[in-house]
Coordinates of C-alpha atoms in Angstrom, one line a residue:
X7 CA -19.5 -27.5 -13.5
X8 CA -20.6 -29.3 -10.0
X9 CA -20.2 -32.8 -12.2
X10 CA -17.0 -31.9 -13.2
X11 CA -15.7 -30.4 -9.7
X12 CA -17.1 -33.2 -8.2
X13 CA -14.8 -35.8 -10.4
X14 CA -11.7 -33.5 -9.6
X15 CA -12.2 -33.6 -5.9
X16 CA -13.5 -36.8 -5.2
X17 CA -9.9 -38.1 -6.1
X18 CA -8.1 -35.6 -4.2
X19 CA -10.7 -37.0 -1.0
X20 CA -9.5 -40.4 -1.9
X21 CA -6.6 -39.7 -1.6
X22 CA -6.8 -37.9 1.9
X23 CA -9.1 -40.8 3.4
X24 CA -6.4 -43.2 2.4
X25 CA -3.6 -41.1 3.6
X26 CA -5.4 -40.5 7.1
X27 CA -5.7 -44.3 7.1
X28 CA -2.4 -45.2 6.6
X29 CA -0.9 -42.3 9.1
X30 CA -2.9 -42.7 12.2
X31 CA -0.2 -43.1 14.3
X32 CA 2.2 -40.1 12.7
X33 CA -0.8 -37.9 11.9
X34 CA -3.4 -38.6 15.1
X35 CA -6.5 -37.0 14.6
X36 CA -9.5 -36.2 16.1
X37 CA -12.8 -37.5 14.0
X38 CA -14.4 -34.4 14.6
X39 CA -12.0 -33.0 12.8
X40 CA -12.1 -35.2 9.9
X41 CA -15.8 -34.6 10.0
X42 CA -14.7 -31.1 9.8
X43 CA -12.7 -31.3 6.8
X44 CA -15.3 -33.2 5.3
X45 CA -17.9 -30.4 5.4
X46 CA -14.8 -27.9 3.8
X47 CA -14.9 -29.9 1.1
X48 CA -18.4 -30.5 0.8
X49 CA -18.2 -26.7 0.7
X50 CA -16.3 -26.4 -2.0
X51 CA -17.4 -28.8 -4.5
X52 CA -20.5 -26.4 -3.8
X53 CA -18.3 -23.6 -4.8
X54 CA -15.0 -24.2 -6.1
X55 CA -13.9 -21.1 -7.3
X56 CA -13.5 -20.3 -3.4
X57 CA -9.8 -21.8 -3.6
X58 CA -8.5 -19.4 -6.1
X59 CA -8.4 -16.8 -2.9
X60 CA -4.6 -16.6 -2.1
X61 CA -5.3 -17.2 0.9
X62 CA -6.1 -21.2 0.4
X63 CA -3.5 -21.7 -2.2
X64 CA -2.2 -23.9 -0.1
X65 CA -5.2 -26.5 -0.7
X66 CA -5.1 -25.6 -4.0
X67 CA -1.7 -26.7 -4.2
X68 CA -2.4 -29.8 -2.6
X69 CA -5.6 -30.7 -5.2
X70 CA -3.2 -30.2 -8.5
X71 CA -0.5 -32.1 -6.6
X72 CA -2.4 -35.3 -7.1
X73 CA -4.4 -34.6 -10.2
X74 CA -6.8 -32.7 -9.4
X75 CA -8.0 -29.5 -11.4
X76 CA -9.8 -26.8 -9.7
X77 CA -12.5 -25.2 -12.6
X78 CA -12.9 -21.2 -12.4
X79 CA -16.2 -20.5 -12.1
X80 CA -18.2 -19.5 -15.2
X81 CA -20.0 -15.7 -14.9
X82 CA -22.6 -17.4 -17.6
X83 CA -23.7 -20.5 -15.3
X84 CA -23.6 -18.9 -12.2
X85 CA -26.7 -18.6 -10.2
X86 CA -26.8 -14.6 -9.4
X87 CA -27.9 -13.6 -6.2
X88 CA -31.0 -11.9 -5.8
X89 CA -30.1 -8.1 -5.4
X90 CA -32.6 -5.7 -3.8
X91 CA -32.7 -1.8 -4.8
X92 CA -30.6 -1.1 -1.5
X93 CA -27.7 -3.9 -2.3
X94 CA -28.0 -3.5 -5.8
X95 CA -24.3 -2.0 -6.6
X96 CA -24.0 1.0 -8.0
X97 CA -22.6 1.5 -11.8
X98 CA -19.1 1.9 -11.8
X99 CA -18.3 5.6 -13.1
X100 CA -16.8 6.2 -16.8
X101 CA -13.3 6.3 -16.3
X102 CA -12.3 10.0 -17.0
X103 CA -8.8 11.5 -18.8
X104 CA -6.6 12.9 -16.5
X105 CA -6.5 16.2 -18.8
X106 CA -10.0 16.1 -19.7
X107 CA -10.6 19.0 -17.0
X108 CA -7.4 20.4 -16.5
X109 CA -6.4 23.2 -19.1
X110 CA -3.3 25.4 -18.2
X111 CA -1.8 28.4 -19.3
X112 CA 1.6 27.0 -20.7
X113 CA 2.5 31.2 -22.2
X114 CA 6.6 31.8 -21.0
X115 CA 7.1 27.6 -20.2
X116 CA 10.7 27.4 -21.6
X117 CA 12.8 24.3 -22.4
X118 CA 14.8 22.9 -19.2
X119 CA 18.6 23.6 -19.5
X120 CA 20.2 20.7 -18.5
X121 CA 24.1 22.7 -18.8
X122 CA 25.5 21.8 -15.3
X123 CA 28.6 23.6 -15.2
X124 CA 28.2 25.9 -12.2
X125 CA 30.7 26.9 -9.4
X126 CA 29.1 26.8 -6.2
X127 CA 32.1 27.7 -3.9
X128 CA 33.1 26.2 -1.0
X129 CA 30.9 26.0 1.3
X130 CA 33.0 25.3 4.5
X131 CA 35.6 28.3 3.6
X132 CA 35.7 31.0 6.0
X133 CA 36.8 34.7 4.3
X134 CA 39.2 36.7 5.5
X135 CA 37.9 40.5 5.5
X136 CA 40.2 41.5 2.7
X137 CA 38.3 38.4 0.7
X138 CA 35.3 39.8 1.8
X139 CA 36.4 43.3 0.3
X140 CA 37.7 42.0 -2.7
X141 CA 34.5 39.9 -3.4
X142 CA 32.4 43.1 -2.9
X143 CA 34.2 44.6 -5.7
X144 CA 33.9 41.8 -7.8
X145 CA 30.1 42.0 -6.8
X146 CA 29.7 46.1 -7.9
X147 CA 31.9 44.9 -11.3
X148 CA 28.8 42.1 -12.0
X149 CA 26.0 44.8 -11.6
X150 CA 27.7 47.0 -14.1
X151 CA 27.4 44.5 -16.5
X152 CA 24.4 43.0 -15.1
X153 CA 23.3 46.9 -16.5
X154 CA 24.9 46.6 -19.3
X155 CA 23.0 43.6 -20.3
X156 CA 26.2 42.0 -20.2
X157 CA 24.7 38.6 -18.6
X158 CA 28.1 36.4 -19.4
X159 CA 30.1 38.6 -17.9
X160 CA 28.1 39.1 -14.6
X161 CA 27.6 35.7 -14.7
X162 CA 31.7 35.6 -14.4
X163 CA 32.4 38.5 -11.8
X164 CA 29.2 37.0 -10.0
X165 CA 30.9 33.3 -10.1
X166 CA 34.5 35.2 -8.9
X167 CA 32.5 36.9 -6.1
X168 CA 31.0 33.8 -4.9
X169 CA 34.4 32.0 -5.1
X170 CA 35.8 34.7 -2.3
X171 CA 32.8 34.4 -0.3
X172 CA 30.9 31.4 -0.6
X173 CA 28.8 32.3 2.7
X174 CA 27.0 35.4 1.1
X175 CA 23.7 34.0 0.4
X176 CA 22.7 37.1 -1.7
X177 CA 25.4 36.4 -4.3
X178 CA 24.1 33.1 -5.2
X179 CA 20.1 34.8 -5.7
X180 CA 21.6 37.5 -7.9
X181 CA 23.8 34.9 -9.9
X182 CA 20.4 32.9 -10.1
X183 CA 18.6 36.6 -11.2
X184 CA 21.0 36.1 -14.7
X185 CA 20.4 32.9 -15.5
X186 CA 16.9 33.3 -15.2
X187 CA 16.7 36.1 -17.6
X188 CA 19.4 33.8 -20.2
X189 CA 16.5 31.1 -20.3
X190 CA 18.4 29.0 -18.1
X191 CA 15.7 27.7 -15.0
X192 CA 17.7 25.0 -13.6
X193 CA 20.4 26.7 -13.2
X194 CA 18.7 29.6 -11.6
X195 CA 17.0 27.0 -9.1
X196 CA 20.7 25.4 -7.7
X197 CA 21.7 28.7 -7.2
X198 CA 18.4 29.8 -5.0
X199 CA 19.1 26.2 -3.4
X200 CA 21.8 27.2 -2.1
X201 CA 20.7 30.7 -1.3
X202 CA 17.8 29.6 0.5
X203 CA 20.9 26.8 2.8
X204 CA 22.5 29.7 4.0
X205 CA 19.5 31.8 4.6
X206 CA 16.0 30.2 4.3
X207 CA 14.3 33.8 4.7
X208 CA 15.8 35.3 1.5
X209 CA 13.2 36.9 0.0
X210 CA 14.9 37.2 -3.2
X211 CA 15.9 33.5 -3.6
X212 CA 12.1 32.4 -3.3
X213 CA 11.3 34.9 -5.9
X214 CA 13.7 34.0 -8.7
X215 CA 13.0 30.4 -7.8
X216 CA 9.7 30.7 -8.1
X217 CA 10.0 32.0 -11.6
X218 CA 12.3 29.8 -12.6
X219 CA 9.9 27.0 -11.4
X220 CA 7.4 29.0 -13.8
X221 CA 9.3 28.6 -17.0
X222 CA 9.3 24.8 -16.2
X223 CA 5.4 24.4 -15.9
X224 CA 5.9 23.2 -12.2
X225 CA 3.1 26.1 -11.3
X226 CA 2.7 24.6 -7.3
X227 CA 5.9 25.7 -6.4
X228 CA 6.4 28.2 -8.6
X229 CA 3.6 29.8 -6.4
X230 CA 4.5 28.5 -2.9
X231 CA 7.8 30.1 -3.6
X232 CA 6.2 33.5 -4.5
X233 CA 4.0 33.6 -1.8
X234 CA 7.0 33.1 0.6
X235 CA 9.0 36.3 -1.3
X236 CA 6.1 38.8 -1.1
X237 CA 5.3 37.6 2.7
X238 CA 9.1 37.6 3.8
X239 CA 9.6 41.1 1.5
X240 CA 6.8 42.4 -0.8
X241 CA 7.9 43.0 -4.0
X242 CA 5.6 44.1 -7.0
X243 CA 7.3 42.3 -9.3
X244 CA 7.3 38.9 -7.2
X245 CA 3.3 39.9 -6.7
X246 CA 3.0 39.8 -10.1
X247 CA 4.6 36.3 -10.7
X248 CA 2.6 35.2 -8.3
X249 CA -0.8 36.2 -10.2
X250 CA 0.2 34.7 -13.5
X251 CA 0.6 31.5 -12.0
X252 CA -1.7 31.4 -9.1
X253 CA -4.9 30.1 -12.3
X254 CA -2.5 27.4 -13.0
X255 CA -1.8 26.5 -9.3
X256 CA -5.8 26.6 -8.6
X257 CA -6.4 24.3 -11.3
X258 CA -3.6 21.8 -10.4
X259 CA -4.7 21.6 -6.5
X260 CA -8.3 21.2 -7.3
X261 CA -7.9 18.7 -10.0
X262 CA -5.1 16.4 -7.3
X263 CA -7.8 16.9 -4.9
X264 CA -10.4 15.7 -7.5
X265 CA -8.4 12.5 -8.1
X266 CA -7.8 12.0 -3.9
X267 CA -12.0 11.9 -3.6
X268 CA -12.1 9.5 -6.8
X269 CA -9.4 7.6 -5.1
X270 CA -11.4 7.1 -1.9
X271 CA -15.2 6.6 -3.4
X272 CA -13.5 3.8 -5.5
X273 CA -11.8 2.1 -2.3
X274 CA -15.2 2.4 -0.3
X275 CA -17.5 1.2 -2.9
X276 CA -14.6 -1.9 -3.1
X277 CA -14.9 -2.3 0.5
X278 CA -18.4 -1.8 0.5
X279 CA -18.8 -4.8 -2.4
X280 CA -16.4 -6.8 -0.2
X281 CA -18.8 -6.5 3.0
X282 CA -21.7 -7.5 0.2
X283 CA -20.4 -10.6 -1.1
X284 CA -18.9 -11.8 2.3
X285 CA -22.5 -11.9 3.6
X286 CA -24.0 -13.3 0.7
X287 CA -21.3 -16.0 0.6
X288 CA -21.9 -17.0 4.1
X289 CA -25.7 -16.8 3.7
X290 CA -25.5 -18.8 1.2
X291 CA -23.1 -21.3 2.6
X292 CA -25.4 -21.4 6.2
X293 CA -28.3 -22.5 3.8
X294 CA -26.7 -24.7 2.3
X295 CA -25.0 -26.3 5.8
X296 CA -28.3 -26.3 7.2
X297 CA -30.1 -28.1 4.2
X298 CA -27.1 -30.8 3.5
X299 CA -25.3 -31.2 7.1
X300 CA -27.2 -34.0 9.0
X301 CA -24.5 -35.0 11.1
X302 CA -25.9 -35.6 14.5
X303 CA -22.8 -34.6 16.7
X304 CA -23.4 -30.8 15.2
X305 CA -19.6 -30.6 14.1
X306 CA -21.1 -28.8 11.0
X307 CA -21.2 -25.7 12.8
X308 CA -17.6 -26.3 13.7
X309 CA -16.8 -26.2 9.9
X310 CA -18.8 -23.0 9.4
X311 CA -16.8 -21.7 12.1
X312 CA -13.3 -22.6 10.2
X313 CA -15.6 -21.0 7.4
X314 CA -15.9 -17.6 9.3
X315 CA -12.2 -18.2 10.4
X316 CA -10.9 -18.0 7.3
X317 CA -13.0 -15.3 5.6
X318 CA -12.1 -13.1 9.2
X319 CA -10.7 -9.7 7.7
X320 CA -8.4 -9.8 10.8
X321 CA -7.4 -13.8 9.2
X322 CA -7.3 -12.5 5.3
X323 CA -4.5 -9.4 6.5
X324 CA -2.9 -11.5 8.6
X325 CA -2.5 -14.1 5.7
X326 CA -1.3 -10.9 3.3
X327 CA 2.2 -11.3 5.3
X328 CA 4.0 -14.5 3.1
X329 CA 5.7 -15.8 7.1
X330 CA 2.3 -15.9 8.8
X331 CA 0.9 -18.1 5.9
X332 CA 3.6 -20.3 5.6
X333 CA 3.4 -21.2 9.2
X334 CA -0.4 -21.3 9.4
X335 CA 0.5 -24.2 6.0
X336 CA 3.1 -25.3 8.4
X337 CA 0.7 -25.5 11.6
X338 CA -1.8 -26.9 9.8
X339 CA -0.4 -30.1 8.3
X340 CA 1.3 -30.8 11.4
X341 CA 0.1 -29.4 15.0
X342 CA 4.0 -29.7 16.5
X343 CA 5.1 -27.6 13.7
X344 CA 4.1 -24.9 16.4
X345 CA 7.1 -25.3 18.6
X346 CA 9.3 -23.8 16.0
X347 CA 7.6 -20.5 16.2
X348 CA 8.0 -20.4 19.9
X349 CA 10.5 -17.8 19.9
X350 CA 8.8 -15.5 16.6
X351 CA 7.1 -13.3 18.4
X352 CA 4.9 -12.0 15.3
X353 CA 3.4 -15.7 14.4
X354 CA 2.8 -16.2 18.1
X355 CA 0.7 -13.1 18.7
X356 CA -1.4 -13.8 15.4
X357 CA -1.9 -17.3 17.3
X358 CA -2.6 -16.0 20.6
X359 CA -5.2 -13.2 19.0
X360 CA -7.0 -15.6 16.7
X361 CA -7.2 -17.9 19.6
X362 CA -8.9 -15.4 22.2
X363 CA -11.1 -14.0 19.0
X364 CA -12.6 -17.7 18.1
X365 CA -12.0 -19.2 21.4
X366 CA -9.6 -22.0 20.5
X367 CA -11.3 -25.3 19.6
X368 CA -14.7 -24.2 20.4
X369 CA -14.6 -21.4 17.7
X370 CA -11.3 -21.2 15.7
X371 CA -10.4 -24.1 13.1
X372 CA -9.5 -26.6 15.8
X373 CA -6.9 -28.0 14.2
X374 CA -7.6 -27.4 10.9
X375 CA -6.0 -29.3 10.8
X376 CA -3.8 -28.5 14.0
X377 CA -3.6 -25.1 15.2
X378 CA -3.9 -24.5 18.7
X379 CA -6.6 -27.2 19.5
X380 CA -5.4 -29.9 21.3
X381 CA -2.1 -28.4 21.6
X382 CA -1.0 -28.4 25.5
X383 CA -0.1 -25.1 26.4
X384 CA -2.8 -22.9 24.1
X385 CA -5.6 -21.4 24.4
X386 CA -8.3 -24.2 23.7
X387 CA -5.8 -27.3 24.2
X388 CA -8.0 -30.0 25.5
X389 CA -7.0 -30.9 29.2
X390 CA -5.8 -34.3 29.4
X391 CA -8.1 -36.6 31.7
X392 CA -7.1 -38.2 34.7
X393 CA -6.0 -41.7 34.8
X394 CA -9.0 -44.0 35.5
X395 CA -7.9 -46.4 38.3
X396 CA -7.1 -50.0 37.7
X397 CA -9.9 -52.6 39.2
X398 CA -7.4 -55.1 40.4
X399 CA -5.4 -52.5 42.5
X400 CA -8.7 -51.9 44.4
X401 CA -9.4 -55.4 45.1
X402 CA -9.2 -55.8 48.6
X403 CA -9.2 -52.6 49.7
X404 CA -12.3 -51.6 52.5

């Protein structure tokens, strides 16, 4: 695999030596920065599988461009770090069925109505008294036949009440009392929606709404609703709801909260493999520098540097946002790209933090190629030197 990576980058080098050649003076460059991108590729033909990360698909981009084919690398040929009994990770958990420890009591679960033909009133009309009156009548006819068993006709006189006095929260919770007992949930739950807008404290609203939330199999709120009727007016009935479905309730909390601590142990032992792999990636890639990198100016470390730079968790978020890694591309091909995102205050503060974090040239990628090095005006632009004086104009002078 290193023959093979080494074919499909030495022409993609080629072609960058020539290029650098032949744009000198639209491209300037410092050579400790071509020494610099030297040692990132000398890098990766070490380990090429490192541009697959998002994060340089950029470079990636740049490889295939010209003809170059980055290989994946192979779990069979790959040399496996040594593991002690402390870093050894531990064995992912069998993935478990989200029933396989949650068994509920589905006795009285009914089939939702979905019939949505229900007057609700207006709800901005303001009754006269003799409305008022009239709809109290109406109100005494529907618990005759409530009585009676009669649950279309209350349903009727209950609907005619409600239409004379669409402010009387009570009328909607007894309306919503017959449709629960015809099987009809939904129904029952708009109504003690609507009880509960004009009077949140209605006792009897959370109570047939909690039942009704029963027959659907929704057993949280079927409880929270019944706790709320027994605390705002105890009712033995609504205290007996609440005990059929408070097992079910039980079960469902615990089991959400199971699934919440799964949720987290699996992001911490991925974080935790993260943290593992990033120090024996850089371990490995320090060895390496320090067996291979002979250069006597010490810009090595300067590539190990872009190395930590762009395997900086602070670097990899940033890089999650698709405008800060376009202009880092944008940046880096071209150093006076920067003045475009003079006035984005987002890129500019992901500059100005990277650049206080790996001190401009002397830590972050200067340049790589560009950034802020050598940019006038940013943290770690080189200062330009003072002009030497000319010999001749000294001539003559005491």
């Amino acid at each position: 695999m290193r023959h093979f990576s080494q074919q499909c980058f030495s022409r993609s080098a080629l072609y960058t030596n020539s290029m650098f050649a032949d744009t000198k003076m639209s491209v300037p460059l410092k050579p400790e920065l071509l020494t610099q991108l030297k040692t990132f590729i000398d890098m990766c033909l070490v380990n090429p599988s490192v541009l697959h990360q998002p994060e340089f698909s950029f470079i990636k981009a740049f490889v295939e461009h010209f003809g170059g084919n980055i290989p994946k690398e192979d779990e069979s040929t790959r040399e496996k770090p040594k593991e002690t009994a402390s870093e050894k990770p531990e064995p992912e958990p069998e993935p478990e069925s989200e029933e396989s420890d949650l068994e509920l009591d589905m006795t009285g679960v009914v089939e939702p109505d979905t019939d949505v033909n229900q007057k609700m009133g207006n709800p901005t009309l303001q009754p006269t008294e003799e409305e008022i009156a009239e709809s109290q009548a109406k109100r005494a006819e529907a618990v005759s036949a409530f009585v009676e068993k009669d649950y279309e006709k209350a349903i009727e006189l209950y609907t005619e009440a409600i239409l004379l006095n669409p402010q009387a929260s009570l009328l909607y919770a007894k309306r919503g009392q017959v449709f629960l007992l015809m099987n009809k949930p939904n129904a029952c739950i708009r109504d003690c929606d609507r009880a509960l807008e004009l009077n949140p404290d209605s006792a009897a609203a959370h109570k047939f709404r909690g039942r009704a939330y029963h027959l659907l199999g929704n057993f949280e709120a079927a409880a929270n609703n019944l706790r709320l009727a027994c605390k705002f007016d105890f009712d033995e009935q609504a205290d007996e709801w609440l005990r059929e479905v408070t097992p079910n309730a039980r079960k469902i909390e615990e089991h959400k909260r199971k699934k919440e601590r799964k949720v987290q142990e699996k992001l911490e032992r991925d974080r935790q493999e993260r943290l593992r792999k990033a120090r024996e990636s850089a371990k490995a890639y320090e060895e390496n520098t320090r067996t291979s990198q002979t250069d006597a100016s010490g810009d090595s470390t300067g590539m190990y540097n872009v190395y930590k730079f762009l395997n900086d968790p602070d670097v990899l978020q940033a890089f999650q946002d698709p405008e800060v890694a376009e202009a880092f591309k944008e940046i880096s091909t071209n150093p006076a790209n920067i003045m475009k995102y003079q006035s984005n205050p987002k890129i500019m503060a992901f500059i100005n933090k990277m650049a206080s974090k790996f001190g401009g040239v002397g830590g972050m990628p200067g340049g790589f190629p560009g950034m802020m090095g050598g940019m006038p005006g940013f943290p770690g632009a080189a200062k330009p030197e003072p002009p030497k004086p000319n010999s001749q104009d000294d001539v003559g002078l005491d």
